[in-house]
Amino acid sequence: MNRIALQVQQNPPEVEIVCNLLRRDGGHEKLVAFIDTGAKVSLLPLYLMDVIDVHQPADVVLQQGGIGALTIEAVQATVNIAFEDSSGNVTPFREARVWFADTEVALIGFENILDQSVLHIDMPARDGWLQID
Amino acid sequence: MSQIRMSYQPGETPENFFPDYEWIKQNKASLLEKYGEASILVYRQRVVGFGRSYFDAIENAETTTRDQGDIITPVHYHLTRHPYHIGHVRRKSVRE
């Protein structure tokens, strides 16, 4: 399994990873995303649908519960995604089901990614990694 | 005329990518103060474009780097104060 270093910040607490997404022009788009262990499915900004290679798009309505409950309209689709870090570690591309929504922030969640990974976050040491095939 | 390039070949990472990303992380607070919650494009430790969206930032960078005469491979980063807050997702229909 490939181990990808994460960017860990304490204040505010944030964990980031560098992604590569397969573009429509055949190249790769680099994207900085936040690791979100509260996200069932990864969330990507809608603008990326005009840039990257997207398969099987379908409209969905997402119900977010809890405080500040919200209903969000999104597009569910499959994309090809890989990860890399500054030490030259890279993963192969993998298919992942994601939601595209009207936001500028990218979140990496469980489905097809975190649910197949070992995630290590050491906040005091500001260190972390994602181990994934 | 400069050329903004955001598409890379398999296995290609421009030499400026991780140094510029590290620079963004180190300067995030001051960048947030200066640009607010916005998309920025950083190339060689300089903000070469910014705007409300990814495409706005690219358009702005095409203007600011017009006379540079190089191929620019900037890092795109969206500055936000609350990335994990679901409120950053706007509710409108996405297929208008």
mmCIF file with all atom_site columns, C-alpha atoms in Angstrom:
data_model
loop_
_atom_site.group_PDB
_atom_site.id
_atom_site.type_symbol
_atom_site.label_atom_id
_atom_site.label_alt_id
_atom_site.label_comp_id
_atom_site.label_asym_id
_atom_site.label_entity_id
_atom_site.label_seq_id
_atom_site.pdbx_PDB_ins_code
_atom_site.Cartn_x
_atom_site.Cartn_y
_atom_site.Cartn_z
_atom_site.occupancy
_atom_site.B_iso_or_equiv
_atom_site.pdbx_formal_charge
_atom_site.auth_seq_id
_atom_site.auth_comp_id
_atom_site.auth_asym_id
_atom_site.auth_atom_id
_atom_site.pdbx_PDB_model_num
ATOM 1   C CA . MET A 1 1   ? 0.000   0.000  0.000   1.00 0.00 ? 1   MET A CA 1
ATOM 2   C CA . ASN A 1 2   ? 1.127   3.521  -0.727  1.00 0.00 ? 2   ASN A CA 1
ATOM 3   C CA . ARG A 1 3   ? 1.564   5.902  2.186   1.00 0.00 ? 3   ARG A CA 1
ATOM 4   C CA . ILE A 1 4   ? 0.728   9.520  1.366   1.00 0.00 ? 4   ILE A CA 1
ATOM 5   C CA . ALA A 1 5   ? 1.772   12.268 3.780   1.00 0.00 ? 5   ALA A CA 1
ATOM 6   C CA . LEU A 1 6   ? -0.980  14.650 4.891   1.00 0.00 ? 6   LEU A CA 1
ATOM 7   C CA . GLN A 1 7   ? -0.752  18.335 5.745   1.00 0.00 ? 7   GLN A CA 1
ATOM 8   C CA . VAL A 1 8   ? -1.904  18.611 9.354   1.00 0.00 ? 8   VAL A CA 1
ATOM 9   C CA . GLN A 1 9   ? -2.703  21.937 10.976  1.00 0.00 ? 9   GLN A CA 1
ATOM 10  C CA . GLN A 1 10  ? -3.738  22.489 14.597  1.00 0.00 ? 10  GLN A CA 1
ATOM 11  C CA . ASN A 1 11  ? -5.325  25.911 14.722  1.00 0.00 ? 11  ASN A CA 1
ATOM 12  C CA . PRO A 1 12  ? -7.752  25.747 13.094  1.00 0.00 ? 12  PRO A CA 1
ATOM 13  C CA . PRO A 1 13  ? -7.672  21.941 12.998  1.00 0.00 ? 13  PRO A CA 1
ATOM 14  C CA . GLU A 1 14  ? -7.425  20.886 9.361   1.00 0.00 ? 14  GLU A CA 1
ATOM 15  C CA . VAL A 1 15  ? -6.030  17.894 7.509   1.00 0.00 ? 15  VAL A CA 1
ATOM 16  C CA . GLU A 1 16  ? -5.305  18.232 3.794   1.00 0.00 ? 16  GLU A CA 1
ATOM 17  C CA . ILE A 1 17  ? -4.268  15.919 0.998   1.00 0.00 ? 17  ILE A CA 1
ATOM 18  C CA . VAL A 1 18  ? -3.149  16.575 -2.591  1.00 0.00 ? 18  VAL A CA 1
ATOM 19  C CA . CYS A 1 19  ? -5.325  14.825 -5.174  1.00 0.00 ? 19  CYS A CA 1
ATOM 20  C CA . ASN A 1 20  ? -5.002  14.285 -8.890  1.00 0.00 ? 20  ASN A CA 1
ATOM 21  C CA . LEU A 1 21  ? -8.197  14.072 -10.906 1.00 0.00 ? 21  LEU A CA 1
ATOM 22  C CA . LEU A 1 22  ? -8.358  12.791 -14.468 1.00 0.00 ? 22  LEU A CA 1
ATOM 23  C CA . ARG A 1 23  ? -9.308  15.684 -16.737 1.00 0.00 ? 23  ARG A CA 1
ATOM 24  C CA . ARG A 1 24  ? -11.414 15.699 -19.872 1.00 0.00 ? 24  ARG A CA 1
ATOM 25  C CA . ASP A 1 25  ? -8.335  16.720 -21.890 1.00 0.00 ? 25  ASP A CA 1
ATOM 26  C CA . GLY A 1 26  ? -6.499  13.587 -20.721 1.00 0.00 ? 26  GLY A CA 1
ATOM 27  C CA . GLY A 1 27  ? -4.273  15.439 -18.263 1.00 0.00 ? 27  GLY A CA 1
ATOM 28  C CA . HIS A 1 28  ? -4.426  15.624 -14.490 1.00 0.00 ? 28  HIS A CA 1
ATOM 29  C CA . GLU A 1 29  ? -5.929  18.389 -12.363 1.00 0.00 ? 29  GLU A CA 1
ATOM 30  C CA . LYS A 1 30  ? -4.241  18.901 -8.994  1.00 0.00 ? 30  LYS A CA 1
ATOM 31  C CA . LEU A 1 31  ? -6.596  19.643 -6.138  1.00 0.00 ? 31  LEU A CA 1
ATOM 32  C CA . VAL A 1 32  ? -5.993  20.292 -2.452  1.00 0.00 ? 32  VAL A CA 1
ATOM 33  C CA . ALA A 1 33  ? -8.791  18.659 -0.436  1.00 0.00 ? 33  ALA A CA 1
ATOM 34  C CA . PHE A 1 34  ? -9.639  18.306 3.242   1.00 0.00 ? 34  PHE A CA 1
ATOM 35  C CA . ILE A 1 35  ? -9.832  14.884 4.863   1.00 0.00 ? 35  ILE A CA 1
ATOM 36  C CA . ASP A 1 36  ? -13.300 14.647 6.431   1.00 0.00 ? 36  ASP A CA 1
ATOM 37  C CA . THR A 1 37  ? -14.060 11.614 8.593   1.00 0.00 ? 37  THR A CA 1
ATOM 38  C CA . GLY A 1 38  ? -17.621 12.904 8.933   1.00 0.00 ? 38  GLY A CA 1
ATOM 39  C CA . ALA A 1 39  ? -18.280 12.630 5.214   1.00 0.00 ? 39  ALA A CA 1
ATOM 40  C CA . LYS A 1 40  ? -19.926 9.464  3.959   1.00 0.00 ? 40  LYS A CA 1
ATOM 41  C CA . VAL A 1 41  ? -19.090 10.438 0.366   1.00 0.00 ? 41  VAL A CA 1
ATOM 42  C CA . SER A 1 42  ? -16.431 12.813 -0.936  1.00 0.00 ? 42  SER A CA 1
ATOM 43  C CA . LEU A 1 43  ? -17.661 16.261 -1.903  1.00 0.00 ? 43  LEU A CA 1
ATOM 44  C CA . LEU A 1 44  ? -16.203 18.165 -4.849  1.00 0.00 ? 44  LEU A CA 1
ATOM 45  C CA . PRO A 1 45  ? -16.890 21.678 -6.136  1.00 0.00 ? 45  PRO A CA 1
ATOM 46  C CA . LEU A 1 46  ? -19.370 21.797 -8.985  1.00 0.00 ? 46  LEU A CA 1
ATOM 47  C CA . TYR A 1 47  ? -17.007 23.746 -11.276 1.00 0.00 ? 47  TYR A CA 1
ATOM 48  C CA . LEU A 1 48  ? -14.873 20.623 -11.576 1.00 0.00 ? 48  LEU A CA 1
ATOM 49  C CA . MET A 1 49  ? -17.623 18.972 -13.621 1.00 0.00 ? 49  MET A CA 1
ATOM 50  C CA . ASP A 1 50  ? -16.550 21.279 -16.473 1.00 0.00 ? 50  ASP A CA 1
ATOM 51  C CA . VAL A 1 51  ? -12.909 20.263 -16.084 1.00 0.00 ? 51  VAL A CA 1
ATOM 52  C CA . ILE A 1 52  ? -12.571 16.619 -15.085 1.00 0.00 ? 52  ILE A CA 1
ATOM 53  C CA . ASP A 1 53  ? -13.732 13.331 -16.534 1.00 0.00 ? 53  ASP A CA 1
ATOM 54  C CA . VAL A 1 54  ? -17.068 12.463 -14.909 1.00 0.00 ? 54  VAL A CA 1
ATOM 55  C CA . HIS A 1 55  ? -19.036 9.230  -15.306 1.00 0.00 ? 55  HIS A CA 1
ATOM 56  C CA . GLN A 1 56  ? -22.690 8.383  -14.660 1.00 0.00 ? 56  GLN A CA 1
ATOM 57  C CA . PRO A 1 57  ? -23.832 11.776 -13.315 1.00 0.00 ? 57  PRO A CA 1
ATOM 58  C CA . ALA A 1 58  ? -27.192 11.780 -11.576 1.00 0.00 ? 58  ALA A CA 1
ATOM 59  C CA . ASP A 1 59  ? -29.004 14.438 -9.561  1.00 0.00 ? 59  ASP A CA 1
ATOM 60  C CA . VAL A 1 60  ? -29.396 13.701 -5.857  1.00 0.00 ? 60  VAL A CA 1
ATOM 61  C CA . VAL A 1 61  ? -30.890 15.511 -2.888  1.00 0.00 ? 61  VAL A CA 1
ATOM 62  C CA . LEU A 1 62  ? -28.778 15.263 0.247   1.00 0.00 ? 62  LEU A CA 1
ATOM 63  C CA . GLN A 1 63  ? -30.285 15.560 3.700   1.00 0.00 ? 63  GLN A CA 1
ATOM 64  C CA . GLN A 1 64  ? -27.756 16.708 6.266   1.00 0.00 ? 64  GLN A CA 1
ATOM 65  C CA . GLY A 1 65  ? -29.069 16.150 9.779   1.00 0.00 ? 65  GLY A CA 1
ATOM 66  C CA . GLY A 1 66  ? -28.114 17.525 13.166  1.00 0.00 ? 66  GLY A CA 1
ATOM 67  C CA . ILE A 1 67  ? -27.715 21.161 14.136  1.00 0.00 ? 67  ILE A CA 1
ATOM 68  C CA . GLY A 1 68  ? -28.193 23.410 11.142  1.00 0.00 ? 68  GLY A CA 1
ATOM 69  C CA . ALA A 1 69  ? -29.902 20.655 9.176   1.00 0.00 ? 69  ALA A CA 1
ATOM 70  C CA . LEU A 1 70  ? -29.763 21.366 5.479   1.00 0.00 ? 70  LEU A CA 1
ATOM 71  C CA . THR A 1 71  ? -31.091 19.984 2.234   1.00 0.00 ? 71  THR A CA 1
ATOM 72  C CA . ILE A 1 72  ? -28.604 20.230 -0.609  1.00 0.00 ? 72  ILE A CA 1
ATOM 73  C CA . GLU A 1 73  ? -29.013 19.432 -4.262  1.00 0.00 ? 73  GLU A CA 1
ATOM 74  C CA . ALA A 1 74  ? -25.958 17.768 -5.745  1.00 0.00 ? 74  ALA A CA 1
ATOM 75  C CA . VAL A 1 75  ? -24.780 15.627 -8.627  1.00 0.00 ? 75  VAL A CA 1
ATOM 76  C CA . GLN A 1 76  ? -23.575 12.151 -7.816  1.00 0.00 ? 76  GLN A CA 1
ATOM 77  C CA . ALA A 1 77  ? -20.962 10.796 -10.203 1.00 0.00 ? 77  ALA A CA 1
ATOM 78  C CA . THR A 1 78  ? -17.891 8.619  -10.507 1.00 0.00 ? 78  THR A CA 1
ATOM 79  C CA . VAL A 1 79  ? -14.440 10.138 -11.000 1.00 0.00 ? 79  VAL A CA 1
ATOM 80  C CA . ASN A 1 80  ? -10.869 8.878  -11.260 1.00 0.00 ? 80  ASN A CA 1
ATOM 81  C CA . ILE A 1 81  ? -8.747  10.098 -8.382  1.00 0.00 ? 81  ILE A CA 1
ATOM 82  C CA . ALA A 1 82  ? -5.174  9.565  -7.149  1.00 0.00 ? 82  ALA A CA 1
ATOM 83  C CA . PHE A 1 83  ? -3.110  11.045 -4.327  1.00 0.00 ? 83  PHE A CA 1
ATOM 84  C CA . GLU A 1 84  ? 0.444   12.323 -4.014  1.00 0.00 ? 84  GLU A CA 1
ATOM 85  C CA . ASP A 1 85  ? 2.754   14.034 -1.550  1.00 0.00 ? 85  ASP A CA 1
ATOM 86  C CA . SER A 1 86  ? 5.867   16.186 -1.565  1.00 0.00 ? 86  SER A CA 1
ATOM 87  C CA . SER A 1 87  ? 8.167   13.178 -1.149  1.00 0.00 ? 87  SER A CA 1
ATOM 88  C CA . GLY A 1 88  ? 7.136   11.799 -4.520  1.00 0.00 ? 88  GLY A CA 1
ATOM 89  C CA . ASN A 1 89  ? 4.776   9.140  -3.195  1.00 0.00 ? 89  ASN A CA 1
ATOM 90  C CA . VAL A 1 90  ? 1.854   8.581  -5.556  1.00 0.00 ? 90  VAL A CA 1
ATOM 91  C CA . THR A 1 91  ? -1.069  6.195  -5.678  1.00 0.00 ? 91  THR A CA 1
ATOM 92  C CA . PRO A 1 92  ? -2.600  4.645  -8.769  1.00 0.00 ? 92  PRO A CA 1
ATOM 93  C CA . PHE A 1 93  ? -5.849  6.156  -9.982  1.00 0.00 ? 93  PHE A CA 1
ATOM 94  C CA . ARG A 1 94  ? -8.987  4.657  -8.480  1.00 0.00 ? 94  ARG A CA 1
ATOM 95  C CA . GLU A 1 95  ? -12.666 5.126  -9.205  1.00 0.00 ? 95  GLU A CA 1
ATOM 96  C CA . ALA A 1 96  ? -14.609 6.899  -6.505  1.00 0.00 ? 96  ALA A CA 1
ATOM 97  C CA . ARG A 1 97  ? -18.225 7.901  -6.228  1.00 0.00 ? 97  ARG A CA 1
ATOM 98  C CA . VAL A 1 98  ? -18.443 11.573 -5.284  1.00 0.00 ? 98  VAL A CA 1
ATOM 99  C CA . TRP A 1 99  ? -20.995 14.338 -4.891  1.00 0.00 ? 99  TRP A CA 1
ATOM 100 C CA . PHE A 1 100 ? -20.583 17.601 -6.776  1.00 0.00 ? 100 PHE A CA 1
ATOM 101 C CA . ALA A 1 101 ? -22.169 20.540 -4.994  1.00 0.00 ? 101 ALA A CA 1
ATOM 102 C CA . ASP A 1 102 ? -22.209 24.305 -5.210  1.00 0.00 ? 102 ASP A CA 1
ATOM 103 C CA . THR A 1 103 ? -19.165 24.921 -3.049  1.00 0.00 ? 103 THR A CA 1
ATOM 104 C CA . GLU A 1 104 ? -15.507 25.773 -3.543  1.00 0.00 ? 104 GLU A CA 1
ATOM 105 C CA . VAL A 1 105 ? -14.272 23.343 -0.876  1.00 0.00 ? 105 VAL A CA 1
ATOM 106 C CA . ALA A 1 106 ? -13.282 19.720 -1.593  1.00 0.00 ? 106 ALA A CA 1
ATOM 107 C CA . LEU A 1 107 ? -13.747 17.080 1.104   1.00 0.00 ? 107 LEU A CA 1
ATOM 108 C CA . ILE A 1 108 ? -12.417 13.530 0.959   1.00 0.00 ? 108 ILE A CA 1
ATOM 109 C CA . GLY A 1 109 ? -14.809 11.130 2.681   1.00 0.00 ? 109 GLY A CA 1
ATOM 110 C CA . PHE A 1 110 ? -15.324 7.427  3.148   1.00 0.00 ? 110 PHE A CA 1
ATOM 111 C CA . GLU A 1 111 ? -16.868 5.860  0.085   1.00 0.00 ? 111 GLU A CA 1
ATOM 112 C CA . ASN A 1 112 ? -14.215 4.206  -2.126  1.00 0.00 ? 112 ASN A CA 1
ATOM 113 C CA . ILE A 1 113 ? -11.411 6.132  -0.365  1.00 0.00 ? 113 ILE A CA 1
ATOM 114 C CA . LEU A 1 114 ? -11.271 6.312  3.440   1.00 0.00 ? 114 LEU A CA 1
ATOM 115 C CA . ASP A 1 115 ? -13.197 3.045  3.733   1.00 0.00 ? 115 ASP A CA 1
ATOM 116 C CA . GLN A 1 116 ? -10.302 1.349  1.937   1.00 0.00 ? 116 GLN A CA 1
ATOM 117 C CA . SER A 1 117 ? -7.499  3.164  3.744   1.00 0.00 ? 117 SER A CA 1
ATOM 118 C CA . VAL A 1 118 ? -5.495  3.314  6.907   1.00 0.00 ? 118 VAL A CA 1
ATOM 119 C CA . LEU A 1 119 ? -5.706  6.885  8.183   1.00 0.00 ? 119 LEU A CA 1
ATOM 120 C CA . HIS A 1 120 ? -3.210  8.131  10.766  1.00 0.00 ? 120 HIS A CA 1
ATOM 121 C CA . ILE A 1 121 ? -3.486  11.605 12.243  1.00 0.00 ? 121 ILE A CA 1
ATOM 122 C CA . ASP A 1 122 ? -1.203  12.807 15.029  1.00 0.00 ? 122 ASP A CA 1
ATOM 123 C CA . MET A 1 123 ? -2.453  16.284 15.831  1.00 0.00 ? 123 MET A CA 1
ATOM 124 C CA . PRO A 1 124 ? 0.112   17.163 18.560  1.00 0.00 ? 124 PRO A CA 1
ATOM 125 C CA . ALA A 1 125 ? 2.959   16.294 16.187  1.00 0.00 ? 125 ALA A CA 1
ATOM 126 C CA . ARG A 1 126 ? 1.152   17.833 13.191  1.00 0.00 ? 126 ARG A CA 1
ATOM 127 C CA . ASP A 1 127 ? 1.817   14.635 11.304  1.00 0.00 ? 127 ASP A CA 1
ATOM 128 C CA . GLY A 1 128 ? -0.376  12.268 9.369   1.00 0.00 ? 128 GLY A CA 1
ATOM 129 C CA . TRP A 1 129 ? -0.640  9.876  6.483   1.00 0.00 ? 129 TRP A CA 1
ATOM 130 C CA . LEU A 1 130 ? -3.127  7.978  4.389   1.00 0.00 ? 130 LEU A CA 1
ATOM 131 C CA . GLN A 1 131 ? -2.227  4.450  3.386   1.00 0.00 ? 131 GLN A CA 1
ATOM 132 C CA . ILE A 1 132 ? -4.138  3.212  0.373   1.00 0.00 ? 132 ILE A CA 1
ATOM 133 C CA . ASP A 1 133 ? -3.684  0.842  -2.572  1.00 0.00 ? 133 ASP A CA 1
ATOM 134 C CA . MET B 2 1   ? 1.994   36.521 -23.301 1.00 0.00 ? 1   MET B CA 1
ATOM 135 C CA . SER B 2 2   ? 1.989   34.051 -20.425 1.00 0.00 ? 2   SER B CA 1
ATOM 136 C CA . GLN B 2 3   ? 0.091   30.811 -20.419 1.00 0.00 ? 3   GLN B CA 1
ATOM 137 C CA . ILE B 2 4   ? -1.674  29.444 -17.354 1.00 0.00 ? 4   ILE B CA 1
ATOM 138 C CA . ARG B 2 5   ? -1.405  25.681 -17.290 1.00 0.00 ? 5   ARG B CA 1
ATOM 139 C CA . MET B 2 6   ? -3.561  23.628 -14.917 1.00 0.00 ? 6   MET B CA 1
ATOM 140 C CA . SER B 2 7   ? -3.363  20.264 -16.717 1.00 0.00 ? 7   SER B CA 1
ATOM 141 C CA . TYR B 2 8   ? -0.445  17.900 -16.171 1.00 0.00 ? 8   TYR B CA 1
ATOM 142 C CA . GLN B 2 9   ? 0.776   14.734 -17.751 1.00 0.00 ? 9   GLN B CA 1
ATOM 143 C CA . PRO B 2 10  ? 0.676   11.449 -15.801 1.00 0.00 ? 10  PRO B CA 1
ATOM 144 C CA . GLY B 2 11  ? 3.346   11.546 -13.116 1.00 0.00 ? 11  GLY B CA 1
ATOM 145 C CA . GLU B 2 12  ? 4.143   15.202 -13.762 1.00 0.00 ? 12  GLU B CA 1
ATOM 146 C CA . THR B 2 13  ? 4.331   17.578 -10.815 1.00 0.00 ? 13  THR B CA 1
ATOM 147 C CA . PRO B 2 14  ? 5.756   21.029 -11.564 1.00 0.00 ? 14  PRO B CA 1
ATOM 148 C CA . GLU B 2 15  ? 8.806   21.886 -9.453  1.00 0.00 ? 15  GLU B CA 1
ATOM 149 C CA . ASN B 2 16  ? 6.991   24.839 -7.906  1.00 0.00 ? 16  ASN B CA 1
ATOM 150 C CA . PHE B 2 17  ? 3.920   22.882 -6.777  1.00 0.00 ? 17  PHE B CA 1
ATOM 151 C CA . PHE B 2 18  ? 4.861   21.655 -3.304  1.00 0.00 ? 18  PHE B CA 1
ATOM 152 C CA . PRO B 2 19  ? 7.041   24.677 -2.377  1.00 0.00 ? 19  PRO B CA 1
ATOM 153 C CA . ASP B 2 20  ? 4.150   26.976 -3.344  1.00 0.00 ? 20  ASP B CA 1
ATOM 154 C CA . TYR B 2 21  ? 1.635   24.808 -1.474  1.00 0.00 ? 21  TYR B CA 1
ATOM 155 C CA . GLU B 2 22  ? 3.875   24.964 1.621   1.00 0.00 ? 22  GLU B CA 1
ATOM 156 C CA . TRP B 2 23  ? 4.105   28.746 1.226   1.00 0.00 ? 23  TRP B CA 1
ATOM 157 C CA . ILE B 2 24  ? 0.308   28.974 1.136   1.00 0.00 ? 24  ILE B CA 1
ATOM 158 C CA . LYS B 2 25  ? 0.050   26.918 4.329   1.00 0.00 ? 25  LYS B CA 1
ATOM 159 C CA . GLN B 2 26  ? 2.620   29.100 6.094   1.00 0.00 ? 26  GLN B CA 1
ATOM 160 C CA . ASN B 2 27  ? 0.909   32.314 5.003   1.00 0.00 ? 27  ASN B CA 1
ATOM 161 C CA . LYS B 2 28  ? -2.709  31.218 5.118   1.00 0.00 ? 28  LYS B CA 1
ATOM 162 C CA . ALA B 2 29  ? -3.755  33.606 7.887   1.00 0.00 ? 29  ALA B CA 1
ATOM 163 C CA . SER B 2 30  ? -2.393  36.668 6.126   1.00 0.00 ? 30  SER B CA 1
ATOM 164 C CA . LEU B 2 31  ? -3.757  35.497 2.770   1.00 0.00 ? 31  LEU B CA 1
ATOM 165 C CA . LEU B 2 32  ? -7.213  35.076 4.333   1.00 0.00 ? 32  LEU B CA 1
ATOM 166 C CA . GLU B 2 33  ? -6.940  38.549 5.794   1.00 0.00 ? 33  GLU B CA 1
ATOM 167 C CA . LYS B 2 34  ? -5.955  40.054 2.439   1.00 0.00 ? 34  LYS B CA 1
ATOM 168 C CA . TYR B 2 35  ? -8.211  38.131 0.037   1.00 0.00 ? 35  TYR B CA 1
ATOM 169 C CA . GLY B 2 36  ? -10.976 36.823 2.286   1.00 0.00 ? 36  GLY B CA 1
ATOM 170 C CA . GLU B 2 37  ? -12.622 33.519 1.397   1.00 0.00 ? 37  GLU B CA 1
ATOM 171 C CA . ALA B 2 38  ? -11.498 33.308 -2.213  1.00 0.00 ? 38  ALA B CA 1
ATOM 172 C CA . SER B 2 39  ? -9.746  31.165 -4.773  1.00 0.00 ? 39  SER B CA 1
ATOM 173 C CA . ILE B 2 40  ? -6.105  32.051 -5.253  1.00 0.00 ? 40  ILE B CA 1
ATOM 174 C CA . LEU B 2 41  ? -3.458  30.948 -7.733  1.00 0.00 ? 41  LEU B CA 1
ATOM 175 C CA . VAL B 2 42  ? 0.099   30.986 -6.390  1.00 0.00 ? 42  VAL B CA 1
ATOM 176 C CA . TYR B 2 43  ? 3.211   30.710 -8.510  1.00 0.00 ? 43  TYR B CA 1
ATOM 177 C CA . ARG B 2 44  ? 6.709   30.933 -7.060  1.00 0.00 ? 44  ARG B CA 1
ATOM 178 C CA . GLN B 2 45  ? 5.461   32.277 -3.735  1.00 0.00 ? 45  GLN B CA 1
ATOM 179 C CA . ARG B 2 46  ? 3.373   35.033 -5.291  1.00 0.00 ? 46  ARG B CA 1
ATOM 180 C CA . VAL B 2 47  ? -0.382  35.311 -5.711  1.00 0.00 ? 47  VAL B CA 1
ATOM 181 C CA . VAL B 2 48  ? -0.786  35.690 -9.481  1.00 0.00 ? 48  VAL B CA 1
ATOM 182 C CA . GLY B 2 49  ? -4.582  35.466 -9.529  1.00 0.00 ? 49  GLY B CA 1
ATOM 183 C CA . PHE B 2 50  ? -7.591  35.504 -7.250  1.00 0.00 ? 50  PHE B CA 1
ATOM 184 C CA . GLY B 2 51  ? -11.356 35.597 -7.454  1.00 0.00 ? 51  GLY B CA 1
ATOM 185 C CA . ARG B 2 52  ? -14.591 34.180 -6.103  1.00 0.00 ? 52  ARG B CA 1
ATOM 186 C CA . SER B 2 53  ? -14.186 30.994 -8.091  1.00 0.00 ? 53  SER B CA 1
ATOM 187 C CA . TYR B 2 54  ? -11.535 28.831 -9.746  1.00 0.00 ? 54  TYR B CA 1
ATOM 188 C CA . PHE B 2 55  ? -12.347 30.271 -13.168 1.00 0.00 ? 55  PHE B CA 1
ATOM 189 C CA . ASP B 2 56  ? -12.351 33.869 -11.853 1.00 0.00 ? 56  ASP B CA 1
ATOM 190 C CA . ALA B 2 57  ? -8.884  33.280 -10.397 1.00 0.00 ? 57  ALA B CA 1
ATOM 191 C CA . ILE B 2 58  ? -7.582  31.863 -13.687 1.00 0.00 ? 58  ILE B CA 1
ATOM 192 C CA . GLU B 2 59  ? -9.027  34.805 -15.636 1.00 0.00 ? 59  GLU B CA 1
ATOM 193 C CA . ASN B 2 60  ? -7.410  37.218 -13.202 1.00 0.00 ? 60  ASN B CA 1
ATOM 194 C CA . ALA B 2 61  ? -4.068  35.401 -13.439 1.00 0.00 ? 61  ALA B CA 1
ATOM 195 C CA . GLU B 2 62  ? -4.159  35.573 -17.239 1.00 0.00 ? 62  GLU B CA 1
ATOM 196 C CA . THR B 2 63  ? -4.343  39.350 -16.909 1.00 0.00 ? 63  THR B CA 1
ATOM 197 C CA . THR B 2 64  ? -1.704  39.808 -14.219 1.00 0.00 ? 64  THR B CA 1
ATOM 198 C CA . THR B 2 65  ? 0.833   37.534 -15.925 1.00 0.00 ? 65  THR B CA 1
ATOM 199 C CA . ARG B 2 66  ? 0.099   38.647 -19.486 1.00 0.00 ? 66  ARG B CA 1
ATOM 200 C CA . ASP B 2 67  ? 3.545   40.118 -20.102 1.00 0.00 ? 67  ASP B CA 1
ATOM 201 C CA . GLN B 2 68  ? 5.533   37.499 -18.261 1.00 0.00 ? 68  GLN B CA 1
ATOM 202 C CA . GLY B 2 69  ? 6.139   35.381 -21.335 1.00 0.00 ? 69  GLY B CA 1
ATOM 203 C CA . ASP B 2 70  ? 6.385   32.102 -19.454 1.00 0.00 ? 70  ASP B CA 1
ATOM 204 C CA . ILE B 2 71  ? 4.253   29.071 -18.926 1.00 0.00 ? 71  ILE B CA 1
ATOM 205 C CA . ILE B 2 72  ? 2.778   29.468 -15.441 1.00 0.00 ? 72  ILE B CA 1
ATOM 206 C CA . THR B 2 73  ? 1.947   26.354 -13.416 1.00 0.00 ? 73  THR B CA 1
ATOM 207 C CA . PRO B 2 74  ? 0.223   27.835 -10.359 1.00 0.00 ? 74  PRO B CA 1
ATOM 208 C CA . VAL B 2 75  ? -1.177  26.070 -7.327  1.00 0.00 ? 75  VAL B CA 1
ATOM 209 C CA . HIS B 2 76  ? -4.910  26.593 -6.947  1.00 0.00 ? 76  HIS B CA 1
ATOM 210 C CA . TYR B 2 77  ? -6.087  26.908 -3.354  1.00 0.00 ? 77  TYR B CA 1
ATOM 211 C CA . HIS B 2 78  ? -9.436  27.978 -1.987  1.00 0.00 ? 78  HIS B CA 1
ATOM 212 C CA . LEU B 2 79  ? -9.058  30.031 1.170   1.00 0.00 ? 79  LEU B CA 1
ATOM 213 C CA . THR B 2 80  ? -11.745 29.219 3.690   1.00 0.00 ? 80  THR B CA 1
ATOM 214 C CA . ARG B 2 81  ? -12.152 29.692 7.424   1.00 0.00 ? 81  ARG B CA 1
ATOM 215 C CA . HIS B 2 82  ? -14.525 26.778 8.021   1.00 0.00 ? 82  HIS B CA 1
ATOM 216 C CA . PRO B 2 83  ? -13.894 23.944 5.555   1.00 0.00 ? 83  PRO B CA 1
ATOM 217 C CA . TYR B 2 84  ? -15.790 21.371 7.621   1.00 0.00 ? 84  TYR B CA 1
ATOM 218 C CA . HIS B 2 85  ? -18.900 23.470 8.078   1.00 0.00 ? 85  HIS B CA 1
ATOM 219 C CA . ILE B 2 86  ? -21.679 22.198 5.819   1.00 0.00 ? 86  ILE B CA 1
ATOM 220 C CA . GLY B 2 87  ? -22.891 25.779 5.493   1.00 0.00 ? 87  GLY B CA 1
ATOM 221 C CA . HIS B 2 88  ? -20.205 26.393 2.881   1.00 0.00 ? 88  HIS B CA 1
ATOM 222 C CA . VAL B 2 89  ? -22.356 24.396 0.465   1.00 0.00 ? 89  VAL B CA 1
ATOM 223 C CA . ARG B 2 90  ? -24.862 26.652 -1.223  1.00 0.00 ? 90  ARG B CA 1
ATOM 224 C CA . ARG B 2 91  ? -28.298 25.154 -1.494  1.00 0.00 ? 91  ARG B CA 1
ATOM 225 C CA . LYS B 2 92  ? -29.354 26.207 -4.974  1.00 0.00 ? 92  LYS B CA 1
ATOM 226 C CA . SER B 2 93  ? -30.235 23.785 -7.714  1.00 0.00 ? 93  SER B CA 1
ATOM 227 C CA . VAL B 2 94  ? -27.050 22.648 -9.435  1.00 0.00 ? 94  VAL B CA 1
ATOM 228 C CA . ARG B 2 95  ? -28.651 22.005 -12.814 1.00 0.00 ? 95  ARG B CA 1
ATOM 229 C CA . GLU B 2 96  ? -30.161 25.411 -13.599 1.00 0.00 ? 96  GLU B CA 1
#
